[in-house]
Amino acid sequence: MLKLLFSPLVSLFVFTLGSSLFTTLVILRLHEAHFSSLIIGAMTSAYYAGLVIGSFRSERFILRVGHIRAFSFFASLLAVICIAQGMYVEPWFWLLLRMAGGFATAGLFIVIESWLLIIGDIKTRGKVLSFYMVTLYAAQGIGQFLINFGSPAELTLFALAAMLSSLAVIPLSITKIGQPEISEPVSLSFLELYKLSTSGVIGCLCSGLILGAIYGLLPLFLTQSLPNLTLVSVFMALTIFGGMALQYPIGKLSDMVDRRIVLIIISCLVTAISIFSIFAFHYIWVSALALFIFGGLTFTLYPISISYACDSLSSSHMVAATQGLLLTYSIGAAIGPFISPIFMHYFGKDGLFIYFCCMSTFMVCFFLWRKTQSPAPVQEDTFVVMPLTTPITAELDPRTE
C-alpha cells in the first residue's frame, strides 16, 4: 500500500509546503505594505470562500477533463496567482486572486483525496487517513520555515511558492494508479443536520471561527510582537505542530468520557491560554510553549465536534453529515478572519487573543447549557482525526463503513 500512497502523498506534501508558505506570506506582504488588519482578514475570508465554492463545485470539471489534467490545471493556476500577487499589490485584485486560489486549492485537495480513496478499502481507510494527516500537518509546519528564504517585499518567496505548486504535478502525473471516481455529495439540509446534532454543528462553526483567525491573523500578531521573521516562522510552526501532537491524546480522552465534557474542558483551557498569551509575549520562550499548547487545543475542536456529531448519527447519514459539518466549519473559517480584525482595531494586536477568549467562552457556555438540555449520546464510534479540506475526506472516514 505504501507504494501506491507514495505519489499522491509526495504531491500533497510539496503542494502543501507551497500553500503553507503562501498563506503566511500574503499576510506578511500586506503588513509590509501597511494595509489594515481588516484588509488582511478580508483576504483570508476570500480564500476560505473560494475553498467552500471549490469544494462543492469543482467535481464536474475534474470528471470532465480527468484527474491528472485537472490537477495540472489547478496547480498551474495557483502558480500564476502566486506570481501575479508578487508582482502587483492591490487589495481588490488580491481579493479576487485569493478567492480563485481557494477554489484551485479545493480542486487540488479533491484530486489527491479521490486518489487516496481508491487506494484505501474499508479495512485500511483509517491507516490511509493517518498517513494523509501526518503528511498534511508536517508540510504545513515545515512550510512556515520557508519564509526565511527571502523578504516578503520581494518576488523571491512568491516565486518559490509558485515553483512548489508546479513541482507538485510531477509525482502524480507519473503515477500508475487508475483513475479515481468522485461520487456526488449526498444532500442533507442544514436544518436536518442541526436537529440531528446541535452541539456538533455549533462546535464545528466555532472551531472554524477560531482556526480561520489563526491562519489569517496570527502571523500578523506575531509580526507585531516578535523582533524578526525567523521567530514568526518558528512560532507559526509550533502552533501547527502543537495541533498535530495533541490530536490523538485528547482524541483518545474523548473516547473515554462524554465528549461534551472534553469540549467544555478544552474551551476553558483555550480561554485561559488566550488570556495568558496576551501577557506571555514579554518572555519569548514562554510564549512559544503557550502557542504550542494553544495550537494543540484549538486544532482538536473540529475533530472532536465531528466525533460527537457522529455519536448521534446513523451510518446512512454519516457521509452527508460529515460533509455538511465541514461546510459549517468552512463558513466559520470564512467569517472568523472578518470579525477578529474588529477586535484588533479596538484593542490593538492583543485583540486577536481577546477574540479567541470570547469565542471559547461562548463555547463553554453553550456546551454547559446543552448538557442540561439533552443527555449524552452513546459513544459507539472512536475519535478520528479529520483534515479540514474537502467533502471527499468524509468518505475516507473509517466511521462510515
Short mmCIF file of C-alpha atoms in Angstrom, two decimals:
data_model
loop_
_atom_site.label_atom_id
_atom_site.label_comp_id
_atom_site.label_asym_id
_atom_site.label_seq_id
_atom_site.Cartn_x
_atom_site.Cartn_y
_atom_site.Cartn_z
CA MET A 1 0.00 0.00 0.00
CA LEU A 2 2.88 2.39 0.74
CA LYS A 3 4.00 2.20 -2.90
CA LEU A 4 0.54 3.24 -4.04
CA LEU A 5 0.39 6.06 -1.48
CA PHE A 6 3.81 7.44 -2.36
CA SER A 7 2.92 9.58 -5.40
CA PRO A 8 -0.26 11.21 -4.04
CA LEU A 9 1.37 11.90 -0.66
CA VAL A 10 4.51 13.41 -2.21
CA SER A 11 2.33 15.66 -4.38
CA LEU A 12 0.31 16.59 -1.28
CA PHE A 13 3.48 17.34 0.71
CA VAL A 14 5.05 19.54 -1.99
CA PHE A 15 1.82 21.39 -2.74
CA THR A 16 1.09 21.98 0.98
CA LEU A 17 4.63 23.29 1.52
CA GLY A 18 3.93 25.99 -1.05
CA SER A 19 0.39 26.63 0.20
CA SER A 20 1.55 26.98 3.81
CA LEU A 21 4.33 29.36 2.79
CA PHE A 22 1.99 31.42 0.62
CA THR A 23 -0.77 31.72 3.25
CA THR A 24 1.63 33.34 5.72
CA LEU A 25 3.48 35.26 3.01
CA VAL A 26 0.30 37.05 1.86
CA ILE A 27 -0.31 38.33 5.40
CA LEU A 28 3.29 39.48 5.88
CA ARG A 29 3.38 41.20 2.46
CA LEU A 30 0.18 43.13 3.21
CA HIS A 31 1.56 44.13 6.61
CA GLU A 32 4.76 45.45 4.98
CA ALA A 33 2.58 47.43 2.56
CA HIS A 34 0.85 48.98 5.63
CA PHE A 35 -2.63 47.60 4.96
CA SER A 36 -5.00 47.38 7.93
CA SER A 37 -5.90 44.20 9.79
CA LEU A 38 -9.40 44.49 8.30
CA ILE A 39 -7.98 44.19 4.77
CA ILE A 40 -5.73 41.31 5.83
CA GLY A 41 -8.66 39.49 7.42
CA ALA A 42 -10.77 40.03 4.31
CA MET A 43 -8.07 38.30 2.21
CA THR A 44 -8.29 35.17 4.35
CA SER A 45 -12.09 35.28 4.25
CA ALA A 46 -11.96 35.47 0.43
CA TYR A 47 -9.64 32.43 0.37
CA TYR A 48 -11.99 30.33 2.52
CA ALA A 49 -14.99 31.48 0.47
CA GLY A 50 -13.21 30.19 -2.63
CA LEU A 51 -12.36 26.97 -0.81
CA VAL A 52 -16.03 26.41 0.08
CA ILE A 53 -17.17 27.05 -3.50
CA GLY A 54 -14.42 24.84 -4.93
CA SER A 55 -15.16 22.00 -2.51
CA PHE A 56 -18.70 21.64 -3.85
CA ARG A 57 -18.38 22.92 -7.43
CA SER A 58 -15.14 21.57 -8.93
CA GLU A 59 -16.06 17.87 -9.15
CA ARG A 60 -17.78 18.16 -12.54
CA PHE A 61 -14.75 19.88 -14.06
CA ILE A 62 -12.44 17.19 -12.68
CA LEU A 63 -14.63 14.40 -14.03
CA ARG A 64 -14.87 16.07 -17.45
CA VAL A 65 -11.13 16.62 -18.06
CA GLY A 66 -9.65 13.83 -15.93
CA HIS A 67 -7.79 13.94 -12.62
CA ILE A 68 -4.23 14.46 -13.87
CA ARG A 69 -5.23 17.24 -16.26
CA ALA A 70 -7.38 18.86 -13.57
CA PHE A 71 -4.53 18.67 -11.06
CA SER A 72 -2.17 20.25 -13.61
CA PHE A 73 -4.71 22.99 -14.32
CA PHE A 74 -5.30 23.88 -10.67
CA ALA A 75 -1.57 23.75 -9.83
CA SER A 76 -0.71 25.95 -12.82
CA LEU A 77 -3.46 28.40 -11.87
CA LEU A 78 -2.06 28.61 -8.33
CA ALA A 79 1.45 29.20 -9.70
CA VAL A 80 0.17 32.09 -11.84
CA ILE A 81 -1.72 33.53 -8.85
CA CYS A 82 1.43 33.40 -6.69
CA ILE A 83 3.50 35.28 -9.28
CA ALA A 84 0.70 37.79 -10.01
CA GLN A 85 0.34 38.66 -6.33
CA GLY A 86 4.09 39.06 -6.01
CA MET A 87 4.22 41.47 -8.94
CA TYR A 88 1.27 43.70 -8.13
CA VAL A 89 -0.15 44.64 -4.72
CA GLU A 90 -3.69 45.95 -4.95
CA PRO A 91 -6.40 44.93 -2.40
CA TRP A 92 -9.32 44.35 -4.80
CA PHE A 93 -7.09 42.50 -7.24
CA TRP A 94 -5.74 40.34 -4.41
CA LEU A 95 -9.25 39.61 -3.08
CA LEU A 96 -10.23 38.12 -6.44
CA LEU A 97 -6.97 36.17 -6.64
CA ARG A 98 -7.31 34.83 -3.09
CA MET A 99 -10.83 33.58 -3.86
CA ALA A 100 -9.58 31.97 -7.10
CA GLY A 101 -6.68 30.48 -5.12
CA GLY A 102 -9.11 28.97 -2.60
CA PHE A 103 -11.12 27.44 -5.45
CA ALA A 104 -7.98 25.97 -7.05
CA THR A 105 -6.73 24.66 -3.70
CA ALA A 106 -10.03 22.83 -3.16
CA GLY A 107 -9.67 21.25 -6.61
CA LEU A 108 -6.16 20.01 -5.80
CA PHE A 109 -7.29 18.50 -2.50
CA ILE A 110 -10.24 16.78 -4.17
CA VAL A 111 -7.95 15.15 -6.76
CA ILE A 112 -5.49 13.90 -4.12
CA GLU A 113 -8.20 12.74 -1.72
CA SER A 114 -10.00 10.91 -4.54
CA TRP A 115 -6.80 9.01 -5.29
CA LEU A 116 -6.33 8.11 -1.64
CA LEU A 117 -9.93 6.95 -1.51
CA ILE A 118 -9.43 4.31 -4.21
CA ILE A 119 -6.18 3.12 -2.58
CA GLY A 120 -7.81 2.52 0.82
CA ASP A 121 -10.56 -0.04 1.28
CA ILE A 122 -12.92 -0.39 4.24
CA LYS A 123 -10.24 -2.08 6.37
CA THR A 124 -7.42 0.37 5.58
CA ARG A 125 -9.19 3.74 5.39
CA GLY A 126 -8.11 4.67 8.93
CA LYS A 127 -4.47 3.99 8.10
CA VAL A 128 -4.70 5.97 4.84
CA LEU A 129 -6.29 8.89 6.71
CA SER A 130 -3.45 8.77 9.28
CA PHE A 131 -0.79 8.98 6.55
CA TYR A 132 -2.76 11.84 4.99
CA MET A 133 -2.96 13.81 8.26
CA VAL A 134 0.74 13.37 9.14
CA THR A 135 1.78 14.49 5.64
CA LEU A 136 -0.58 17.47 5.72
CA TYR A 137 0.43 18.76 9.16
CA ALA A 138 4.15 18.12 8.60
CA ALA A 139 4.09 20.10 5.34
CA GLN A 140 2.09 22.92 6.92
CA GLY A 141 4.59 23.21 9.76
CA ILE A 142 7.75 22.92 7.65
CA GLY A 143 6.34 25.35 5.08
CA GLN A 144 6.44 28.12 7.68
CA PHE A 145 10.25 27.97 7.76
CA LEU A 146 10.45 28.75 4.04
CA ILE A 147 9.56 32.35 4.93
CA ASN A 148 13.22 32.76 5.92
CA PHE A 149 14.45 32.22 2.33
CA GLY A 150 13.67 35.80 1.31
CA SER A 151 11.88 39.03 2.13
CA PRO A 152 8.06 39.33 1.86
CA ALA A 153 8.61 42.59 -0.02
CA GLU A 154 10.47 40.82 -2.84
CA LEU A 155 9.32 38.41 -5.56
CA THR A 156 11.57 35.54 -4.36
CA LEU A 157 9.15 33.93 -1.92
CA PHE A 158 6.21 34.30 -4.29
CA ALA A 159 8.28 32.57 -6.98
CA LEU A 160 9.22 29.80 -4.53
CA ALA A 161 5.54 29.17 -3.73
CA ALA A 162 4.80 29.08 -7.48
CA MET A 163 7.63 26.60 -8.06
CA LEU A 164 6.36 24.26 -5.34
CA SER A 165 2.86 24.39 -6.81
CA SER A 166 4.25 23.41 -10.22
CA LEU A 167 6.53 20.71 -8.82
CA ALA A 168 3.56 19.06 -7.08
CA VAL A 169 2.27 17.99 -10.51
CA ILE A 170 5.25 15.71 -11.26
CA PRO A 171 4.75 12.80 -8.79
CA LEU A 172 1.03 12.48 -9.52
CA SER A 173 1.44 12.80 -13.28
CA ILE A 174 3.68 9.71 -13.47
CA THR A 175 1.64 7.50 -11.12
CA LYS A 176 0.38 4.15 -12.36
CA ILE A 177 -2.72 4.19 -10.16
CA GLY A 178 -6.02 4.07 -12.03
CA GLN A 179 -8.37 7.00 -12.45
CA PRO A 180 -10.41 7.68 -9.27
CA GLU A 181 -14.15 8.19 -9.25
CA ILE A 182 -15.93 11.01 -7.45
CA SER A 183 -19.40 10.40 -6.09
CA GLU A 184 -21.85 13.28 -5.92
CA PRO A 185 -22.16 14.69 -2.37
CA VAL A 186 -25.22 13.31 -0.59
CA SER A 187 -27.58 16.12 0.36
CA LEU A 188 -28.62 16.77 3.95
CA SER A 189 -30.18 20.13 4.77
CA PHE A 190 -28.58 22.34 7.39
CA LEU A 191 -31.80 22.28 9.44
CA GLU A 192 -31.82 18.47 9.47
CA LEU A 193 -28.16 18.41 10.46
CA TYR A 194 -28.75 20.97 13.21
CA LYS A 195 -31.61 18.89 14.61
CA LEU A 196 -29.54 15.69 14.47
CA SER A 197 -26.57 17.22 16.31
CA THR A 198 -26.92 20.81 17.51
CA SER A 199 -23.71 20.67 19.56
CA GLY A 200 -21.76 19.18 16.66
CA VAL A 201 -22.85 21.98 14.32
CA ILE A 202 -22.04 24.76 16.81
CA GLY A 203 -18.72 23.09 17.71
CA CYS A 204 -17.68 22.95 14.03
CA LEU A 205 -18.82 26.53 13.39
CA CYS A 206 -16.89 27.87 16.39
CA SER A 207 -13.77 25.86 15.54
CA GLY A 208 -13.91 27.46 12.08
CA LEU A 209 -14.28 30.91 13.63
CA ILE A 210 -11.15 30.24 15.72
CA LEU A 211 -8.95 28.38 13.21
CA GLY A 212 -9.77 30.78 10.36
CA ALA A 213 -8.47 33.62 12.52
CA ILE A 214 -5.38 31.59 13.48
CA TYR A 215 -4.37 31.06 9.85
CA GLY A 216 -5.46 34.53 8.80
CA LEU A 217 -4.38 36.85 11.62
CA LEU A 218 -1.90 35.05 13.88
CA PRO A 219 1.06 35.77 11.54
CA LEU A 220 0.16 39.48 11.75
CA PHE A 221 0.04 39.32 15.55
CA LEU A 222 3.41 37.56 15.63
CA THR A 223 4.96 40.08 13.24
CA GLN A 224 3.88 42.88 15.58
CA SER A 225 5.04 41.01 18.72
CA LEU A 226 8.37 39.42 17.70
CA PRO A 227 11.66 41.03 16.63
CA ASN A 228 12.23 39.13 13.34
CA LEU A 229 10.65 36.90 10.68
CA THR A 230 12.63 33.85 11.77
CA LEU A 231 10.78 33.79 15.09
CA VAL A 232 7.47 34.38 13.29
CA SER A 233 8.04 31.24 11.22
CA VAL A 234 9.11 29.25 14.30
CA PHE A 235 6.05 30.30 16.30
CA MET A 236 3.65 29.53 13.43
CA ALA A 237 5.28 26.11 13.00
CA LEU A 238 5.00 25.45 16.75
CA THR A 239 1.28 26.27 16.64
CA ILE A 240 0.70 23.79 13.80
CA PHE A 241 2.94 21.08 15.28
CA GLY A 242 1.11 21.52 18.60
CA GLY A 243 -2.10 20.82 16.72
CA MET A 244 -0.59 17.63 15.32
CA ALA A 245 0.92 16.45 18.63
CA LEU A 246 -2.15 16.76 20.84
CA GLN A 247 -4.81 15.43 18.44
CA TYR A 248 -4.53 11.77 19.43
CA PRO A 249 -4.07 12.12 23.23
CA ILE A 250 -7.06 14.46 23.52
CA GLY A 251 -9.00 12.38 21.00
CA LYS A 252 -8.47 9.19 22.99
CA LEU A 253 -9.61 11.00 26.14
CA SER A 254 -12.83 11.93 24.32
CA ASP A 255 -13.43 8.21 23.67
CA MET A 256 -13.47 7.52 27.40
CA VAL A 257 -15.71 10.32 28.72
CA ASP A 258 -18.63 12.42 27.48
CA ARG A 259 -17.25 14.38 24.51
CA ARG A 260 -19.16 17.47 25.61
CA ILE A 261 -17.20 17.46 28.86
CA VAL A 262 -13.98 17.24 26.81
CA LEU A 263 -15.16 20.14 24.62
CA ILE A 264 -16.00 22.17 27.73
CA ILE A 265 -12.56 21.47 29.26
CA ILE A 266 -10.76 22.31 26.00
CA SER A 267 -12.77 25.53 25.61
CA CYS A 268 -11.96 26.53 29.20
CA LEU A 269 -8.27 25.87 28.59
CA VAL A 270 -8.35 27.87 25.32
CA THR A 271 -9.88 30.77 27.26
CA ALA A 272 -7.15 30.51 29.91
CA ILE A 273 -4.27 30.15 27.43
CA SER A 274 -5.64 33.06 25.35
CA ILE A 275 -5.55 35.35 28.39
CA PHE A 276 -2.13 34.01 29.36
CA SER A 277 -0.75 34.56 25.83
CA ILE A 278 -1.53 38.28 25.98
CA PHE A 279 1.00 38.64 28.78
CA ALA A 280 3.34 35.77 27.81
CA PHE A 281 4.89 37.59 24.84
CA HIS A 282 7.10 39.55 27.21
CA TYR A 283 9.02 36.25 27.53
CA ILE A 284 9.69 34.68 24.13
CA TRP A 285 10.11 31.00 25.03
CA VAL A 286 7.23 31.06 27.49
CA SER A 287 5.05 32.40 24.70
CA ALA A 288 6.41 29.69 22.36
CA LEU A 289 5.23 27.00 24.77
CA ALA A 290 1.90 28.80 25.17
CA LEU A 291 1.33 28.81 21.40
CA PHE A 292 2.27 25.12 21.12
CA ILE A 293 -0.40 24.29 23.71
CA PHE A 294 -2.84 26.77 22.15
CA GLY A 295 -2.46 25.09 18.75
CA GLY A 296 -2.81 21.65 20.31
CA LEU A 297 -6.09 22.62 21.97
CA THR A 298 -7.73 24.62 19.18
CA PHE A 299 -6.92 22.11 16.42
CA THR A 300 -8.80 19.38 18.32
CA LEU A 301 -12.09 21.30 18.49
CA TYR A 302 -13.17 20.34 14.96
CA PRO A 303 -12.45 16.57 15.03
CA ILE A 304 -13.99 16.15 18.49
CA SER A 305 -17.09 18.09 17.37
CA ILE A 306 -17.29 15.77 14.34
CA SER A 307 -16.92 12.71 16.59
CA TYR A 308 -19.63 13.99 18.91
CA ALA A 309 -21.97 14.53 15.96
CA CYS A 310 -21.23 11.01 14.66
CA ASP A 311 -22.33 9.55 18.00
CA SER A 312 -25.86 10.78 17.24
CA LEU A 313 -25.99 9.69 13.58
CA SER A 314 -26.88 6.51 11.76
CA SER A 315 -24.39 5.14 9.25
CA SER A 316 -26.68 6.19 6.38
CA HIS A 317 -26.34 9.85 7.42
CA MET A 318 -22.62 9.74 8.22
CA VAL A 319 -21.02 10.88 4.94
CA ALA A 320 -23.62 13.57 4.22
CA ALA A 321 -23.43 14.88 7.80
CA THR A 322 -19.62 14.97 7.81
CA GLN A 323 -19.66 16.90 4.55
CA GLY A 324 -22.25 19.30 5.99
CA LEU A 325 -20.18 19.80 9.13
CA LEU A 326 -17.11 20.55 7.01
CA LEU A 327 -19.15 23.19 5.18
CA THR A 328 -20.22 24.60 8.56
CA TYR A 329 -16.58 24.75 9.64
CA SER A 330 -15.61 26.45 6.36
CA ILE A 331 -18.30 29.10 6.78
CA GLY A 332 -16.92 29.82 10.24
CA ALA A 333 -13.37 29.93 8.85
CA ALA A 334 -14.50 32.49 6.25
CA ILE A 335 -16.26 34.65 8.85
CA GLY A 336 -13.57 34.45 11.57
CA PRO A 337 -10.86 36.46 9.74
CA PHE A 338 -13.51 39.10 9.00
CA ILE A 339 -14.63 39.52 12.65
CA SER A 340 -11.32 39.16 14.50
CA PRO A 341 -9.72 42.30 12.95
CA ILE A 342 -12.51 44.35 14.56
CA PHE A 343 -11.17 43.25 17.95
CA MET A 344 -7.64 44.16 16.83
CA HIS A 345 -8.88 47.56 15.66
CA TYR A 346 -10.31 48.42 19.09
CA PHE A 347 -7.89 46.57 21.40
CA GLY A 348 -4.66 46.60 19.37
CA LYS A 349 -2.78 43.42 18.46
CA ASP A 350 -3.88 41.77 21.73
CA GLY A 351 -7.43 41.98 20.41
CA LEU A 352 -6.79 38.76 18.49
CA PHE A 353 -6.46 36.74 21.70
CA ILE A 354 -9.38 38.64 23.23
CA TYR A 355 -11.36 37.39 20.22
CA PHE A 356 -10.18 33.80 20.84
CA CYS A 357 -11.15 34.22 24.51
CA CYS A 358 -14.67 35.38 23.56
CA MET A 359 -15.19 32.51 21.11
CA SER A 360 -14.03 29.84 23.55
CA THR A 361 -16.05 31.37 26.41
CA PHE A 362 -19.16 31.21 24.22
CA MET A 363 -18.40 27.51 23.56
CA VAL A 364 -18.10 26.82 27.29
CA CYS A 365 -21.45 28.49 27.98
CA PHE A 366 -23.18 26.79 25.04
CA PHE A 367 -21.98 23.27 25.85
CA LEU A 368 -22.80 23.69 29.55
CA TRP A 369 -26.32 24.75 28.55
CA ARG A 370 -26.72 21.87 26.07
CA LYS A 371 -25.54 19.42 28.73
CA THR A 372 -28.54 20.40 30.85
CA GLN A 373 -30.94 20.11 27.89
CA SER A 374 -30.11 16.70 26.43
CA PRO A 375 -28.37 13.51 27.58
CA ALA A 376 -25.07 12.49 26.04
CA PRO A 377 -25.43 10.05 23.11
CA VAL A 378 -23.92 6.58 23.38
CA GLN A 379 -20.34 6.81 22.12
CA GLU A 380 -20.20 3.88 19.74
CA ASP A 381 -17.52 5.35 17.44
CA THR A 382 -13.93 6.13 18.28
CA PHE A 383 -12.27 9.51 17.72
CA VAL A 384 -10.89 10.07 14.23
CA VAL A 385 -8.59 12.95 13.25
CA MET A 386 -10.24 14.68 10.29
CA PRO A 387 -8.49 17.05 7.85
CA LEU A 388 -10.02 20.46 7.17
CA THR A 389 -10.02 20.23 3.39
CA THR A 390 -12.88 18.96 1.17
CA PRO A 391 -16.02 16.76 1.41
CA ILE A 392 -14.11 13.84 -0.17
CA THR A 393 -12.40 13.20 3.19
CA ALA A 394 -15.77 12.20 4.63
CA GLU A 395 -15.53 9.03 2.53
CA LEU A 396 -12.07 8.28 3.99
CA ASP A 397 -13.52 8.37 7.50
CA PRO A 398 -13.49 4.77 8.83
CA ARG A 399 -16.67 5.50 10.81
CA THR A 400 -18.63 5.50 7.53
CA GLU A 401 -18.10 1.76 6.99
#
